[in-house]
Amino acid sequence: MAGTQRGLLLAILLVVAGVPASAKDYTVGDSSGWKPGVDYAAWAKGKPFSVGDTLSFQYDAAHSVLEVSEADHGACSASNPLRSHRDQSTTIPLTKPGTRYFICGAAGHCAAGMKLAVTVSGGDSAPATTASSGPTMRSTNATPAAGSTAAATESDSSASGAAAASGARLATGLLLGAVGLAAMMG
């Protein structure tokens, strides 16, 4: 009986300890990066984007990453971005469920296919991924569009909240692991 209880505690410990490590970093376009000629809808299709994951955009100085509304994504309009990134290496944490939209702001690039929409699930269920997608953006050189300072502040606080939640899961996993280990030893 004691062996069964110890085995069960060990199994629970392994499951709980694995939860914080489940976040994924997706490099947009894989080895191709963020550039014309890549089918980003096909790239995103079937990927299970979840809260806690990140998108990494790698691109050269001729490009940018703009987070835009669904309407601006569809129209390839770079005139009213929610956020603008030009640092050539942009990491965007996916901090909440929903769809996020990205385009390249260089003239003609979005129309040539440099656009991405990502649907982010809540993290516990399988997400529905579509050709449109969108995670929360963060970059060291993020420039909020005029009138969107509140959106930038919300994104920053969302990123902080996601980091705190991840840290809380890790702490809980470690605490439960210590309790389980103590129970097995005693």
PDB file of C-alpha atoms in Angstrom, residues 31-117:
ATOM      1  CA  SER A  31      14.301  29.202 -40.628  1.00  0.00           C
ATOM      2  CA  SER A  32      12.949  31.598 -43.294  1.00  0.00           C
ATOM      3  CA  GLY A  33      12.093  34.254 -40.719  1.00  0.00           C
ATOM      4  CA  TRP A  34       9.912  37.321 -41.404  1.00  0.00           C
ATOM      5  CA  LYS A  35      10.353  38.157 -45.087  1.00  0.00           C
ATOM      6  CA  PRO A  36       8.414  38.165 -48.385  1.00  0.00           C
ATOM      7  CA  GLY A  37       7.777  34.841 -50.089  1.00  0.00           C
ATOM      8  CA  VAL A  38       6.756  32.878 -46.991  1.00  0.00           C
ATOM      9  CA  ASP A  39       3.192  31.576 -46.587  1.00  0.00           C
ATOM     10  CA  TYR A  40       2.534  32.623 -42.983  1.00  0.00           C
ATOM     11  CA  ALA A  41      -1.035  31.283 -43.005  1.00  0.00           C
ATOM     12  CA  ALA A  42       0.352  27.834 -43.835  1.00  0.00           C
ATOM     13  CA  TRP A  43       3.103  28.292 -41.242  1.00  0.00           C
ATOM     14  CA  ALA A  44       0.552  29.040 -38.489  1.00  0.00           C
ATOM     15  CA  LYS A  45      -1.920  26.336 -39.510  1.00  0.00           C
ATOM     16  CA  GLY A  46      -2.136  23.534 -36.973  1.00  0.00           C
ATOM     17  CA  LYS A  47       0.172  25.149 -34.431  1.00  0.00           C
ATOM     18  CA  PRO A  48      -1.380  25.062 -30.940  1.00  0.00           C
ATOM     19  CA  PHE A  49      -0.645  28.634 -29.788  1.00  0.00           C
ATOM     20  CA  SER A  50      -1.411  28.996 -26.081  1.00  0.00           C
ATOM     21  CA  VAL A  51      -1.160  31.637 -23.387  1.00  0.00           C
ATOM     22  CA  GLY A  52       2.441  31.593 -22.152  1.00  0.00           C
ATOM     23  CA  ASP A  53       3.945  30.876 -25.585  1.00  0.00           C
ATOM     24  CA  THR A  54       5.977  33.488 -27.476  1.00  0.00           C
ATOM     25  CA  LEU A  55       6.365  34.503 -31.103  1.00  0.00           C
ATOM     26  CA  SER A  56       9.859  35.456 -32.261  1.00  0.00           C
ATOM     27  CA  PHE A  57      10.125  37.549 -35.413  1.00  0.00           C
ATOM     28  CA  GLN A  58      13.588  37.611 -37.042  1.00  0.00           C
ATOM     29  CA  TYR A  59      13.983  40.104 -39.914  1.00  0.00           C
ATOM     30  CA  ASP A  60      16.325  42.585 -41.549  1.00  0.00           C
ATOM     31  CA  ALA A  61      16.209  46.391 -41.438  1.00  0.00           C
ATOM     32  CA  ALA A  62      13.976  46.614 -44.526  1.00  0.00           C
ATOM     33  CA  HIS A  63      11.073  45.118 -42.544  1.00  0.00           C
ATOM     34  CA  SER A  64       9.054  45.765 -39.407  1.00  0.00           C
ATOM     35  CA  VAL A  65       6.443  44.039 -37.296  1.00  0.00           C
ATOM     36  CA  LEU A  66       3.247  45.979 -36.765  1.00  0.00           C
ATOM     37  CA  GLU A  67       0.458  44.723 -34.567  1.00  0.00           C
ATOM     38  CA  VAL A  68      -2.784  45.848 -36.178  1.00  0.00           C
ATOM     39  CA  SER A  69      -6.544  45.433 -35.906  1.00  0.00           C
ATOM     40  CA  GLU A  70      -8.356  42.696 -37.789  1.00  0.00           C
ATOM     41  CA  ALA A  71      -9.632  45.274 -40.307  1.00  0.00           C
ATOM     42  CA  ASP A  72      -6.148  46.722 -40.909  1.00  0.00           C
ATOM     43  CA  HIS A  73      -4.766  43.182 -41.267  1.00  0.00           C
ATOM     44  CA  GLY A  74      -7.343  42.391 -43.951  1.00  0.00           C
ATOM     45  CA  ALA A  75      -6.731  45.697 -45.745  1.00  0.00           C
ATOM     46  CA  CYS A  76      -2.932  45.582 -45.287  1.00  0.00           C
ATOM     47  CA  SER A  77      -3.127  49.053 -43.745  1.00  0.00           C
ATOM     48  CA  ALA A  78      -0.067  50.165 -41.782  1.00  0.00           C
ATOM     49  CA  SER A  79      -1.475  53.632 -41.046  1.00  0.00           C
ATOM     50  CA  ASN A  80      -2.879  52.884 -37.573  1.00  0.00           C
ATOM     51  CA  PRO A  81      -0.758  50.197 -35.854  1.00  0.00           C
ATOM     52  CA  LEU A  82      -1.421  49.225 -32.255  1.00  0.00           C
ATOM     53  CA  ARG A  83       2.337  48.692 -31.852  1.00  0.00           C
ATOM     54  CA  SER A  84       5.348  49.025 -34.115  1.00  0.00           C
ATOM     55  CA  HIS A  85       8.607  47.062 -33.866  1.00  0.00           C
ATOM     56  CA  ARG A  86      11.731  47.679 -35.941  1.00  0.00           C
ATOM     57  CA  ASP A  87      14.484  46.080 -33.858  1.00  0.00           C
ATOM     58  CA  GLN A  88      15.021  43.119 -36.268  1.00  0.00           C
ATOM     59  CA  SER A  89      14.439  40.634 -33.440  1.00  0.00           C
ATOM     60  CA  THR A  90      11.024  41.000 -31.860  1.00  0.00           C
ATOM     61  CA  THR A  91       9.647  38.656 -29.211  1.00  0.00           C
ATOM     62  CA  ILE A  92       5.938  38.794 -28.521  1.00  0.00           C
ATOM     63  CA  PRO A  93       4.560  36.975 -25.472  1.00  0.00           C
ATOM     64  CA  LEU A  94       1.114  35.457 -25.899  1.00  0.00           C
ATOM     65  CA  THR A  95      -0.431  36.660 -22.656  1.00  0.00           C
ATOM     66  CA  LYS A  96      -4.152  36.217 -23.233  1.00  0.00           C
ATOM     67  CA  PRO A  97      -6.544  34.207 -25.376  1.00  0.00           C
ATOM     68  CA  GLY A  98      -7.797  35.673 -28.627  1.00  0.00           C
ATOM     69  CA  THR A  99      -6.612  36.519 -32.109  1.00  0.00           C
ATOM     70  CA  ARG A 100      -3.723  38.890 -32.775  1.00  0.00           C
ATOM     71  CA  TYR A 101      -2.779  40.379 -36.132  1.00  0.00           C
ATOM     72  CA  PHE A 102       0.641  41.324 -37.520  1.00  0.00           C
ATOM     73  CA  ILE A 103       1.857  42.826 -40.799  1.00  0.00           C
ATOM     74  CA  CYS A 104       5.092  44.223 -42.218  1.00  0.00           C
ATOM     75  CA  GLY A 105       4.869  48.001 -42.482  1.00  0.00           C
ATOM     76  CA  ALA A 106       7.103  48.342 -45.563  1.00  0.00           C
ATOM     77  CA  ALA A 107       5.190  49.431 -48.667  1.00  0.00           C
ATOM     78  CA  GLY A 108       3.751  46.450 -50.541  1.00  0.00           C
ATOM     79  CA  HIS A 109       5.137  43.794 -48.190  1.00  0.00           C
ATOM     80  CA  CYS A 110       1.829  42.921 -46.499  1.00  0.00           C
ATOM     81  CA  ALA A 111       0.126  42.614 -49.893  1.00  0.00           C
ATOM     82  CA  ALA A 112       2.996  40.306 -50.888  1.00  0.00           C
ATOM     83  CA  GLY A 113       2.118  38.013 -47.968  1.00  0.00           C
ATOM     84  CA  MET A 114       3.969  39.419 -44.950  1.00  0.00           C
ATOM     85  CA  LYS A 115       0.990  39.157 -42.631  1.00  0.00           C
ATOM     86  CA  LEU A 116       0.179  36.804 -39.798  1.00  0.00           C
ATOM     87  CA  ALA A 117      -2.861  36.104 -37.666  1.00  0.00           C
TER      88      ALA A 117
END
